[in-house]
Amino acid sequence: MSRTRLAAMASTLALVAALSGCGLGEPKSDMPPLPPSATAPVTYERDIHSWAQPQVARVKHVALDLVADFATRTLSGTATLDVTGEPGATEVILDVRNLEIRSISDARGTALPFALGPEDPIKGQALTVTVPAFETDKVQKIVVTYATRPDAAALQWLTPAQTAGGQQPFLFSQGQAILTRTWIPTQDSPGIRQTYSATLRVPEALKAVMSAEMLTPDGEGASDGMHSYRFRMTNPIPPYLIAVAVGDLAFASVGEGVGVWTEPGRLEAARTEFSEMRQLVDAAEGLYGPYGWGRFDLLVLPPSFPFGGMENPRLTFATPTILAGDKSLVSLVAHELAHSWSGNLVTNATWADFWLNEGFTTYFENRIMEAVYGRDRALMLQVLGWGELQAELAALPPLDTRLHLDLEGRDPDEGMNSIAYEKGAAFLRTIERIVGRERFDAWMKGYFERNAFRPMNAATFLVDIRAHLVGPEDPALERELQLDTWVYQPGLPSNAVAPVSGALTAVDTAAEAFFADRGPASAIPWAGWSTQERQQFLAWRPEGRAAGRDWLTNQQLADLETTLNLRSEGNAEIVFSWLQIAVAHRYGPAVPKLEQFLTSQGRRKFVLPLFTALWAEGDWGRPLATRIYAAARPGYHPVTTGSVDAVIGVPGASGAAG
Ligand code: BES
Ligand code: ZN
């Protein structure tokens, strides 16, 4: 951390990080102490996706002691919960889904009565534990002895064949949004923060990593072919950020306090691809204050990881499809890093305000990209995002284009869409444009400091921005910003301004020449284009036909495929863009590539739109979809199969959708 940051004495976070030596050095001992905002009382907002009653009793700490059994595909052992409650209260309500609860006791081993409520298909079950009456500030311990089920939705157990190395099995978790309850019995709401610790016993040939400080880097106490790893997370986090991975893992440092974990066979590729991670962290800290989590490492998972990235604290999980070989997809790392402030430090209280996590992060991601790679690259990314936003606005029912969502009766996983990301980011860019960057940045930095370790919702966001940026003395500014319209109304308010990238405007011209005027593919300056320019080119659609098809002739498709070498293209974003065009035209020659793409990775963002598009192509697409899905499905994570099953059904099962 630079000396200059010591000047930021006003910031508690800056101060504690500076006093502890370094915001992001090699971990010396613990993480920096928490700012006062972390201990101030929290008002709990009702979360329709949790059974918990935090205003009565809340989990403060989770201590896991689990064994990973790859033969039975279960994690089993105990979760010891530290709970505080209102004086006199005698009940603690936890969230569980598809868990085998074996027994519950207090710290001394005395059994505690408990009851499992009715099963809700989205929320799972309430696990109500009866405890002796709480006393003020007294912590009670609840020891839950349990096991996960082999089909726990948060977990994916991979066979050796599903890994890069092919020799060892692999396990990883995905908690967001409400899946942690399928592997940990706790209060699974983003507004209820908990510290955690864990002891994991895993087969000796494997390594365990978590979203926490690693206390035993080499494992310890081997016996019966097993050894154990210990972890601790001393910052209180929402439970969706508790994460684990177990496998044949190796580590490479890429700078002070930053590094990559992955299977040994991919380590060199990961080290090279992400060699600029430290610059990203420096840029982020330069913008909005010290990184508060100690290390920032990246875990590159096997290809079935259902997301591009997941911001698990200290250890971002990422898909191997961002190993493009040319660093062209590192904005994903900038995104997950930005969540260390927006999401992990300041957290949406419920999933209805998912935009507070993702919109802030998408904005912040772009600022990091601008700081490290320059304005042109950042503008290109903004324009690509804007294009996605337009497509999304056209496709969604208007009520789902609001930032503050109504998720009543819905699985958050389905209700949360990319509006949160791109409309959220456009909102913040609008504010930045109107008040000026300097003033905006000062507010944003303060927002993270004031609200660190606290849940936020649309209303408390509006209070914060009115109190600290707009001010009551400037009604003209208040009107100009249209804050409430942005947050609560569908579509885009009138003060939204489309970003413009000179480079991508040139691409649009080339795209018009090829697509609309039927020019030859040889005239496309493809070789000189960056990945972002190529993405913009392939995203071209005829006016008013965003969801239509047949804007190309077969001859043009063949010309594109050959001239741009799309059959041997390795960049997953480009392959995805191309396959969307191919499927919309029922272009047979691209089917082998499609099949290879869908069976070699399970990232939902790629897999779901392609299967959906295939399904929309009736006689041509449905048999293909069914055949490819039958082969691909066993390799996908439950998050991905859950979404694809809903579109095309389970191959082989009767009553498939259709
Ligand atoms: N937190 C999200 C992933 C997520 C969202 C998981 C909702 C479960 C529910 C993560 O930060 C994210 O947004 N990942 C994106 C990549 C990003 C660069 C837009 C993804 O996975 O595609
Ligand atoms: Zn995100």
XYZ file of C-alpha atoms and ligand atoms in Angstrom:
681
model
C 0.000 0.000 0.000
C 1.330 3.437 -0.831
C 2.350 6.047 1.731
C -0.146 8.468 0.266
C -3.001 6.354 1.455
C -1.968 7.057 5.040
C -3.338 10.482 4.355
C -6.817 9.059 4.216
C -7.128 9.193 7.973
C -10.782 9.949 7.757
C -11.370 6.446 6.566
C -11.490 3.905 9.329
C -10.810 1.122 6.898
C -7.796 2.903 5.509
C -6.537 3.497 8.991
C -6.829 -0.058 10.236
C -5.352 -1.467 7.056
C -2.430 0.917 7.260
C -1.816 0.121 10.925
C -1.815 -3.586 10.236
C 1.036 -3.031 7.797
C -0.569 -3.683 4.459
C -4.059 -4.106 3.082
C -2.962 -6.986 0.937
C 0.402 -8.362 1.927
C 1.184 -12.022 2.398
C -1.084 -12.884 5.297
C 0.922 -12.158 8.417
C -1.570 -13.279 10.960
C -5.092 -12.110 10.970
C -7.161 -9.802 8.846
C -7.389 -6.142 9.853
C -9.770 -5.317 12.704
C -13.236 -4.271 11.694
C -14.451 -0.674 11.402
C -17.135 0.536 13.838
C -19.846 0.165 11.190
C -19.412 -3.597 11.477
C -20.484 -3.661 15.108
C -23.257 -1.046 15.004
C -26.736 -2.597 15.313
C -28.351 -3.777 12.099
C -32.012 -3.459 11.189
C -33.055 -6.725 9.608
C -35.208 -6.433 6.533
C -37.717 -9.200 5.878
C -36.181 -11.659 3.430
C -38.812 -13.701 1.604
C -36.147 -16.280 0.696
C -35.242 -17.229 4.241
C -37.128 -18.752 7.168
C -34.821 -17.085 9.678
C -36.136 -14.594 12.240
C -32.953 -12.598 12.900
C -34.804 -9.992 14.921
C -35.396 -12.804 17.445
C -32.150 -14.777 17.225
C -29.245 -14.693 14.815
C -26.248 -16.813 13.952
C -22.983 -14.924 14.529
C -20.402 -17.603 13.785
C -20.375 -20.957 12.011
C -17.723 -23.547 12.915
C -17.656 -26.467 10.501
C -16.037 -29.824 11.163
C -16.654 -31.927 8.061
C -15.361 -34.977 6.243
C -15.498 -35.056 2.428
C -16.391 -38.555 1.263
C -16.052 -38.869 -2.513
C -17.387 -42.433 -2.514
C -20.770 -41.429 -1.070
C -20.603 -37.832 -2.359
C -21.344 -36.405 1.044
C -19.947 -33.886 3.470
C -20.730 -34.958 7.012
C -19.912 -33.852 10.522
C -20.965 -30.886 12.606
C -21.810 -27.218 12.254
C -21.454 -25.438 15.583
C -23.354 -22.158 15.520
C -22.785 -19.223 17.859
C -26.167 -17.594 18.306
C -27.376 -14.498 20.135
C -31.015 -13.713 20.770
C -33.458 -11.297 22.301
C -33.739 -11.781 26.067
C -36.263 -14.494 26.817
C -36.424 -15.892 23.282
C -36.215 -19.694 23.150
C -36.190 -20.439 19.434
C -33.618 -20.222 16.701
C -34.782 -20.721 13.106
C -32.279 -21.944 10.519
C -32.576 -22.577 6.782
C -31.977 -26.071 5.431
C -32.737 -27.748 2.140
C -32.156 -31.387 1.306
C -29.941 -31.937 4.379
C -29.861 -34.980 6.626
C -30.083 -33.645 10.180
C -28.859 -36.350 12.567
C -28.960 -34.630 15.952
C -28.739 -31.225 17.596
C -27.208 -30.465 20.971
C -25.763 -27.654 23.048
C -22.014 -27.243 23.627
C -22.067 -29.826 26.422
C -23.705 -32.460 24.265
C -27.172 -32.153 25.808
C -29.770 -32.775 23.114
C -31.848 -29.770 22.029
C -35.375 -30.294 20.670
C -35.781 -29.392 17.019
C -38.411 -29.545 14.302
C -38.244 -29.438 10.520
C -40.997 -27.433 8.863
C -42.794 -28.177 5.583
C -40.678 -28.273 2.454
C -40.923 -25.194 0.233
C -39.629 -25.904 -3.298
C -37.637 -22.667 -3.309
C -36.772 -21.964 0.323
C -36.380 -25.502 1.588
C -37.274 -26.093 5.217
C -37.205 -24.105 8.439
C -35.188 -25.907 11.086
C -36.470 -24.650 14.435
C -34.235 -25.366 17.419
C -35.512 -24.866 20.954
C -32.895 -23.431 23.305
C -32.777 -22.183 26.923
C -33.977 -18.559 27.119
C -31.464 -16.086 25.707
C -29.890 -13.497 27.959
C -28.600 -10.120 26.783
C -25.367 -10.457 24.795
C -24.943 -14.088 25.829
C -23.860 -16.432 23.076
C -25.347 -19.909 22.944
C -23.787 -22.726 20.961
C -25.888 -25.052 18.849
C -24.158 -28.155 17.515
C -25.865 -29.623 14.446
C -24.690 -33.087 13.418
C -25.603 -33.579 9.771
C -24.740 -34.811 6.318
C -25.316 -33.386 2.860
C -27.090 -35.414 0.184
C -25.304 -36.540 -2.996
C -27.498 -34.172 -5.025
C -27.008 -31.097 -2.807
C -27.641 -28.184 -5.177
C -24.653 -26.139 -3.983
C -22.155 -28.926 -4.491
C -20.722 -30.577 -7.529
C -18.800 -33.799 -7.087
C -16.692 -34.439 -10.174
C -15.219 -37.743 -11.255
C -11.527 -37.724 -12.238
C -12.605 -37.823 -15.886
C -14.377 -34.493 -15.449
C -11.182 -32.703 -14.388
C -8.258 -31.423 -16.449
C -5.805 -33.852 -14.833
C -8.068 -36.865 -15.122
C -6.532 -38.548 -12.058
C -8.330 -37.201 -9.014
C -11.926 -36.328 -8.159
C -12.953 -32.754 -7.427
C -15.563 -31.008 -5.292
C -16.670 -27.398 -5.290
C -19.523 -25.348 -3.849
C -21.602 -22.450 -5.177
C -23.613 -20.680 -2.496
C -25.193 -17.674 -4.210
C -28.044 -17.037 -4.131
C -29.771 -19.435 -1.687
C -27.821 -22.669 -2.020
C -25.614 -22.531 1.078
C -28.506 -24.099 3.020
C -28.019 -27.274 0.956
C -24.622 -27.834 2.559
C -24.634 -25.815 5.807
C -27.536 -25.566 8.274
C -27.494 -21.844 9.047
C -29.489 -18.645 8.556
C -29.059 -18.267 4.808
C -29.960 -14.660 4.149
C -27.542 -12.036 2.778
C -28.578 -9.638 5.551
C -27.330 -11.953 8.337
C -23.545 -11.811 8.502
C -21.502 -14.535 10.099
C -17.827 -15.212 10.657
C -16.751 -18.798 10.091
C -14.107 -21.371 10.746
C -13.727 -24.850 9.329
C -11.849 -28.093 9.688
C -12.131 -30.281 6.605
C -10.912 -33.859 6.354
C -10.206 -34.807 2.748
C -8.392 -37.644 0.944
C -4.635 -37.274 1.331
C -3.975 -36.795 -2.380
C -6.215 -33.721 -2.448
C -5.988 -30.165 -1.221
C -8.834 -28.151 0.292
C -9.288 -24.401 -0.175
C -11.992 -22.088 1.137
C -13.109 -18.469 0.993
C -11.128 -17.902 4.173
C -7.658 -17.644 5.614
C -5.807 -20.949 5.253
C -4.321 -21.912 8.607
C -2.708 -25.165 7.459
C -1.415 -24.688 3.888
C -0.058 -28.234 3.691
C -2.745 -30.045 5.618
C -2.058 -31.936 8.818
C -2.618 -35.086 10.868
C -2.859 -37.679 8.126
C -4.502 -40.975 9.023
C -6.592 -43.556 7.137
C -5.500 -41.928 3.899
C -7.131 -38.636 4.972
C -5.728 -35.360 6.236
C -7.263 -32.141 7.392
C -7.213 -28.448 6.598
C -8.226 -25.609 8.873
C -9.589 -22.203 7.861
C -10.973 -19.053 9.386
C -12.839 -16.012 8.136
C -12.744 -13.281 10.758
C -14.777 -10.720 8.792
C -18.520 -11.294 9.125
C -19.871 -12.308 5.714
C -23.243 -13.184 4.258
C -23.508 -16.992 4.164
C -23.702 -17.163 0.360
C -19.978 -16.368 0.406
C -18.931 -19.465 2.346
C -17.237 -21.625 -0.266
C -15.096 -24.722 -0.559
C -13.164 -26.586 -3.243
C -11.287 -29.870 -2.912
C -9.111 -31.371 -5.604
C -5.654 -31.793 -7.044
C -4.800 -28.121 -6.642
C -1.596 -26.168 -7.098
C -0.794 -22.537 -6.397
C 1.277 -19.897 -8.168
C 1.901 -16.402 -6.861
C 1.438 -13.599 -9.381
C 2.465 -10.774 -7.077
C 2.337 -9.617 -3.505
C -0.797 -10.968 -1.882
C -2.257 -12.261 -5.169
C -2.091 -15.654 -6.805
C -3.834 -18.403 -8.734
C -4.991 -21.860 -7.675
C -5.893 -24.516 -10.198
C -5.158 -28.064 -11.261
C -1.418 -28.484 -11.959
C -1.945 -28.952 -15.698
C -3.521 -25.502 -16.000
C -1.301 -23.634 -13.576
C 1.062 -22.139 -16.120
C -1.799 -20.964 -18.339
C -3.536 -19.388 -15.342
C -0.374 -17.716 -14.095
C 0.225 -16.086 -17.481
C -3.390 -15.133 -18.118
C -3.749 -13.404 -14.750
C -0.267 -11.953 -14.385
C -1.787 -8.467 -14.087
C -3.939 -9.190 -11.053
C -1.853 -7.051 -8.746
C -2.340 -4.016 -11.027
C -6.087 -4.595 -10.839
C -5.999 -4.592 -7.040
C -3.828 -1.465 -6.937
C -6.255 0.293 -9.273
C -9.262 -0.753 -7.196
C -7.651 0.440 -3.969
C -6.684 3.702 -5.657
C -10.315 4.285 -6.550
C -12.338 3.330 -3.504
C -10.013 2.542 -0.614
C -8.131 -0.389 0.878
C -8.912 -3.987 0.038
C -10.212 -5.363 3.316
C -9.783 -9.111 2.998
C -6.074 -9.906 3.195
C -5.164 -11.969 0.125
C -6.871 -11.872 -3.278
C -6.484 -15.235 -4.977
C -8.252 -16.756 -7.963
C -9.296 -20.401 -8.204
C -9.689 -21.622 -11.784
C -12.161 -24.491 -11.580
C -12.922 -27.411 -13.875
C -15.100 -26.455 -16.883
C -18.405 -27.393 -15.272
C -18.262 -24.332 -12.997
C -21.679 -22.804 -13.740
C -20.666 -19.129 -13.615
C -18.015 -16.971 -15.159
C -16.852 -15.950 -11.740
C -17.987 -15.937 -8.127
C -16.657 -13.392 -5.680
C -15.949 -15.718 -2.747
C -13.893 -13.603 -0.331
C -10.106 -14.008 -0.546
C -10.611 -16.644 -3.241
C -12.613 -15.767 -6.343
C -13.882 -18.856 -8.161
C -13.644 -18.690 -11.962
C -14.467 -20.688 -15.062
C -11.538 -21.947 -17.156
C -13.308 -20.443 -20.206
C -11.628 -17.132 -19.348
C -8.214 -18.686 -20.039
C -8.223 -17.136 -23.507
C -4.444 -17.134 -23.867
C -4.278 -13.402 -24.514
C -5.621 -11.809 -21.296
C -8.627 -10.596 -23.263
C -11.200 -11.658 -20.669
C -9.587 -10.307 -17.497
C -12.438 -7.859 -16.976
C -14.106 -10.787 -15.230
C -11.363 -10.732 -12.620
C -11.824 -6.965 -12.254
C -15.530 -7.644 -11.718
C -15.079 -10.255 -8.993
C -12.417 -8.096 -7.360
C -14.782 -5.118 -7.306
C -17.242 -7.258 -5.350
C -14.730 -7.156 -2.482
C -16.289 -3.715 -1.880
C -19.717 -3.882 -3.544
C -21.305 -7.094 -2.337
C -18.852 -8.532 0.121
C -18.358 -5.384 2.217
C -21.624 -3.582 1.446
C -24.219 -6.263 0.770
C -27.729 -6.390 -0.639
C -30.014 -7.048 2.329
C -32.227 -9.301 0.201
C -32.077 -10.547 -3.387
C -34.667 -7.933 -4.423
C -31.782 -5.459 -4.387
C -29.304 -7.652 -6.220
C -28.550 -4.542 -8.320
C -26.781 -3.022 -5.306
C -24.284 -5.890 -5.580
C -24.057 -6.279 -9.331
C -24.754 -2.778 -10.664
C -22.166 -1.187 -8.367
C -19.753 -3.968 -9.251
C -20.236 -3.599 -13.000
C -19.629 0.142 -12.672
C -16.568 -0.386 -10.452
C -15.248 -3.153 -12.744
C -15.247 -0.704 -15.629
C -13.420 1.917 -13.608
C -10.722 -0.641 -12.772
C -10.453 -1.576 -16.457
C -10.168 2.092 -17.389
C -7.444 2.680 -14.797
C -5.372 -0.317 -15.905
C -6.061 -0.626 -19.649
C -7.217 2.835 -20.631
C -10.364 4.678 -21.588
C -10.777 3.050 -25.030
C -10.884 -0.476 -23.664
C -13.277 0.598 -20.894
C -15.593 2.295 -23.391
C -15.675 -0.789 -25.571
C -16.763 -2.849 -22.565
C -19.435 -0.271 -21.733
C -20.805 -0.384 -25.260
C -20.933 -4.195 -25.233
C -22.791 -4.027 -21.918
C -25.154 -1.413 -23.306
C -25.957 -3.713 -26.229
C -26.789 -6.522 -23.797
C -28.958 -4.136 -21.809
C -30.949 -3.129 -24.902
C -31.535 -6.771 -25.800
C -32.589 -7.534 -22.235
C -34.953 -4.540 -22.068
C -36.588 -5.692 -25.290
C -36.936 -9.283 -24.109
C -38.150 -8.974 -20.514
C -41.601 -8.150 -19.205
C -41.417 -4.461 -18.183
C -41.812 -5.147 -14.451
C -38.648 -7.247 -14.535
C -36.678 -4.307 -15.917
C -36.837 -2.465 -12.601
C -33.698 -2.328 -10.470
C -35.576 -3.073 -7.253
C -37.160 -6.445 -8.041
C -40.303 -8.135 -6.834
C -39.286 -11.750 -6.316
C -42.413 -12.893 -4.491
C -43.017 -16.569 -5.250
C -39.889 -16.819 -7.367
C -36.550 -18.487 -7.006
C -34.066 -15.590 -6.850
C -31.975 -17.535 -9.300
C -34.640 -16.978 -11.953
C -35.758 -13.497 -10.955
C -32.285 -12.007 -10.983
C -31.345 -10.958 -14.525
C -28.725 -8.840 -16.230
C -30.777 -5.656 -15.696
C -29.119 -5.530 -12.258
C -25.707 -5.392 -13.910
C -26.069 -3.086 -16.862
C -28.962 -0.876 -15.864
C -27.375 -0.614 -12.420
C -24.057 0.432 -13.941
C -25.775 2.845 -16.347
C -27.518 4.441 -13.348
C -24.220 5.063 -11.569
C -22.603 6.359 -14.773
C -25.521 8.766 -15.158
C -24.957 10.104 -11.653
C -21.219 10.360 -12.342
C -21.842 12.311 -15.553
C -24.203 14.743 -13.854
C -22.249 15.490 -10.650
C -18.754 15.027 -12.090
C -16.306 12.227 -11.424
C -14.530 13.800 -8.483
C -17.655 14.373 -6.475
C -19.057 11.003 -7.477
C -15.938 9.119 -6.439
C -15.830 10.841 -3.064
C -19.414 9.754 -2.440
C -18.823 6.186 -3.605
C -15.740 5.768 -1.448
C -17.679 7.101 1.511
C -20.600 4.798 0.714
C -18.315 1.770 1.063
C -16.824 3.072 4.304
C -20.087 4.095 5.938
C -21.853 0.900 5.050
C -19.045 -1.638 5.365
C -20.200 -5.011 6.708
C -23.794 -3.886 6.550
C -26.822 -4.866 4.498
C -28.284 -2.207 2.204
C -31.526 -1.970 0.280
C -32.986 0.436 -2.270
C -34.376 2.698 0.445
C -31.191 2.925 2.519
C -29.188 3.477 -0.671
C -31.438 6.438 -1.508
C -31.068 7.824 2.007
C -27.280 7.539 1.746
C -26.980 9.209 -1.642
C -29.386 11.998 -0.668
C -27.543 12.637 2.577
C -24.020 12.450 1.195
C -24.121 13.415 -2.477
C -27.245 15.276 -3.501
C -28.071 17.296 -0.395
C -31.417 18.921 0.371
C -30.289 22.365 -0.842
C -30.211 21.468 -4.525
C -33.690 20.533 -5.781
C -32.617 21.048 -9.394
C -29.952 18.390 -9.040
C -32.415 16.091 -7.306
C -34.793 16.453 -10.283
C -32.055 16.017 -12.827
C -30.853 12.742 -11.310
C -34.264 10.997 -11.333
C -33.082 8.677 -8.569
C -36.469 7.141 -7.753
C -37.295 6.593 -11.406
C -34.063 4.683 -11.899
C -34.604 2.506 -8.848
C -38.312 1.798 -8.989
C -39.529 2.242 -12.588
C -39.176 -0.096 -15.594
C -37.031 0.713 -18.621
C -34.474 3.482 -18.923
C -35.086 7.005 -17.567
C -34.741 9.931 -19.967
C -31.345 11.009 -18.597
C -29.625 7.763 -19.607
C -26.924 8.330 -22.215
C -25.592 5.563 -24.458
C -21.816 5.133 -24.263
C -19.888 5.627 -27.500
C -16.660 3.887 -28.456
C -14.867 5.124 -31.570
C -13.386 1.671 -32.109
C -16.752 -0.037 -31.931
C -18.397 2.539 -34.184
C -15.843 1.502 -36.812
C -16.766 -2.132 -36.170
C -20.438 -1.281 -36.695
C -19.564 0.158 -40.093
C -17.757 -3.042 -41.069
C -20.680 -5.090 -39.753
C -23.174 -3.113 -41.847
C -20.999 -3.701 -44.914
C -20.913 -7.422 -44.369
C -24.329 -8.205 -42.915
C -26.604 -5.662 -44.567
C -24.761 -4.945 -47.797
C -23.589 -8.548 -48.288
C -19.905 -7.747 -48.649
C -17.247 -10.461 -48.598
C -15.900 -11.713 -45.249
C -12.402 -11.092 -46.563
C -13.105 -7.351 -46.194
C -13.604 -7.714 -42.427
C -10.456 -6.501 -40.633
C -10.797 -9.424 -38.178
C -7.086 -10.097 -37.621
C -6.502 -6.567 -36.383
C -9.428 -6.628 -33.981
C -9.459 -7.207 -30.245
C -11.822 -9.711 -28.667
C -14.181 -6.862 -27.777
C -14.285 -5.625 -31.388
C -14.943 -9.174 -32.571
C -17.745 -9.542 -30.040
C -19.336 -6.307 -31.227
C -19.141 -7.482 -34.845
C -20.828 -10.803 -34.103
C -23.493 -9.103 -31.960
C -24.792 -7.175 -34.998
C -28.496 -7.780 -35.675
C -30.829 -6.266 -38.270
C -32.830 -3.323 -36.954
C -35.915 -4.423 -35.054
C -35.022 -8.076 -35.432
C -33.097 -8.595 -32.208
C -34.745 -11.921 -31.605
C -35.348 -12.797 -35.248
C -33.431 -15.052 -37.604
C -32.262 -15.432 -41.171
C -30.361 -12.208 -41.561
C -27.598 -14.127 -43.360
C -27.563 -16.420 -46.356
C -25.975 -19.852 -46.150
C -23.233 -18.593 -48.384
C -22.472 -15.702 -46.031
C -22.442 -18.076 -43.064
C -19.972 -20.358 -44.814
C -17.870 -17.357 -45.853
C -17.778 -16.116 -42.232
C -17.010 -19.513 -40.785
C -14.120 -20.147 -43.160
C -12.639 -16.684 -43.438
C -12.714 -15.982 -39.705
C -11.530 -19.501 -38.863
C -14.462 -19.992 -36.524
C -14.155 -23.774 -36.501
C -10.848 -23.545 -34.697
C -11.714 -20.464 -32.605
C -10.756 -20.967 -28.954
C -12.043 -17.806 -27.270
C -15.246 -18.892 -25.509
C -16.973 -15.505 -25.911
C -16.361 -15.512 -29.668
C -17.402 -19.142 -30.021
C -20.586 -18.380 -28.089
C -21.436 -15.357 -30.264
C -20.830 -17.342 -33.430
C -22.878 -20.338 -32.309
C -25.841 -18.098 -31.500
C -25.798 -16.880 -35.103
C -25.342 -20.422 -36.430
C -28.260 -21.850 -34.414
C -30.599 -19.005 -35.361
C -29.920 -19.913 -39.026
C -30.077 -23.698 -38.546
C -26.583 -23.797 -39.974
C -25.670 -27.490 -40.019
C -21.912 -27.227 -40.569
C -21.527 -25.538 -37.154
C -23.165 -28.403 -35.272
C -19.903 -30.263 -34.438
C -18.506 -27.061 -32.922
C -21.756 -26.529 -31.036
C -21.675 -30.044 -29.692
C -18.062 -29.739 -28.661
C -18.712 -26.392 -26.931
C -21.760 -27.626 -25.028
C -20.110 -30.819 -23.851
C -16.784 -29.300 -22.840
C -17.947 -26.582 -20.414
C -21.015 -25.916 -18.276
C -21.099 -22.139 -17.842
C -24.796 -21.324 -17.673
C -24.418 -17.996 -19.452
C -23.286 -19.925 -22.565
C -25.155 -23.175 -22.182
C -28.657 -21.929 -21.385
C -29.075 -19.460 -24.301
C -27.758 -22.031 -26.769
C -30.113 -24.780 -25.616
C -32.983 -22.276 -25.508
C -32.200 -21.158 -29.065
C -31.938 -24.760 -30.266
C -35.287 -25.542 -28.667
C -36.833 -22.587 -30.480
C -35.746 -24.134 -33.794
C -38.428 -26.837 -33.644
C -37.880 -29.831 -35.930
C -34.312 -28.865 -36.614
C -33.198 -27.853 -33.150
C -35.116 -30.027 -30.724
C -33.674 -33.424 -31.656
C -30.218 -31.864 -31.609
C -30.834 -30.269 -28.225
C -32.069 -33.539 -26.773
C -29.146 -35.531 -28.115
C -26.482 -33.029 -27.056
C -28.055 -32.457 -23.648
C -28.168 -36.193 -22.947
C -24.406 -36.281 -23.434
C -23.653 -32.990 -21.701
C -25.993 -33.033 -18.711
C -24.058 -35.499 -16.511
C -21.151 -33.077 -16.612
C -23.080 -29.951 -15.603
C -23.489 -28.412 -12.140
C -27.003 -28.492 -10.576
C -27.272 -24.712 -11.169
C -26.930 -25.253 -14.908
C -29.039 -28.422 -15.178
C -31.765 -26.768 -13.100
C -32.065 -23.970 -15.666
C -31.711 -26.109 -18.789
C -34.121 -28.778 -17.484
C -36.754 -26.071 -17.173
C -36.419 -25.288 -20.900
C -35.983 -28.650 -22.563
C -36.724 -31.207 -19.851
C -34.571 -34.062 -18.637
C -33.511 -36.220 -21.594
C -34.831 -39.750 -21.229
C -37.325 -38.800 -18.530
C -41.001 -38.822 -19.459
C -42.876 -35.560 -19.481
C -40.011 -33.493 -20.859
C -40.945 -29.874 -21.388
C -42.003 -28.913 -24.807
N -22.013 -12.952 -8.172
C -22.038 -13.207 -9.562
C -22.410 -14.619 -9.905
C -23.796 -15.018 -9.437
C -24.872 -14.183 -9.612
C -23.996 -16.247 -8.861
C -26.125 -14.577 -9.173
C -25.244 -16.638 -8.428
C -26.307 -15.793 -8.574
C -20.696 -12.889 -10.209
O -20.051 -11.800 -9.655
C -20.969 -12.534 -11.646
O -21.639 -11.581 -11.883
N -20.421 -13.316 -12.570
C -20.596 -13.118 -13.996
C -19.376 -12.506 -14.600
C -19.310 -11.027 -14.577
C -18.054 -10.562 -15.277
C -20.520 -10.359 -15.161
C -20.776 -14.457 -14.646
O -20.654 -15.479 -13.956
O -21.014 -14.515 -15.838
Zn -21.015 -9.989 -10.050
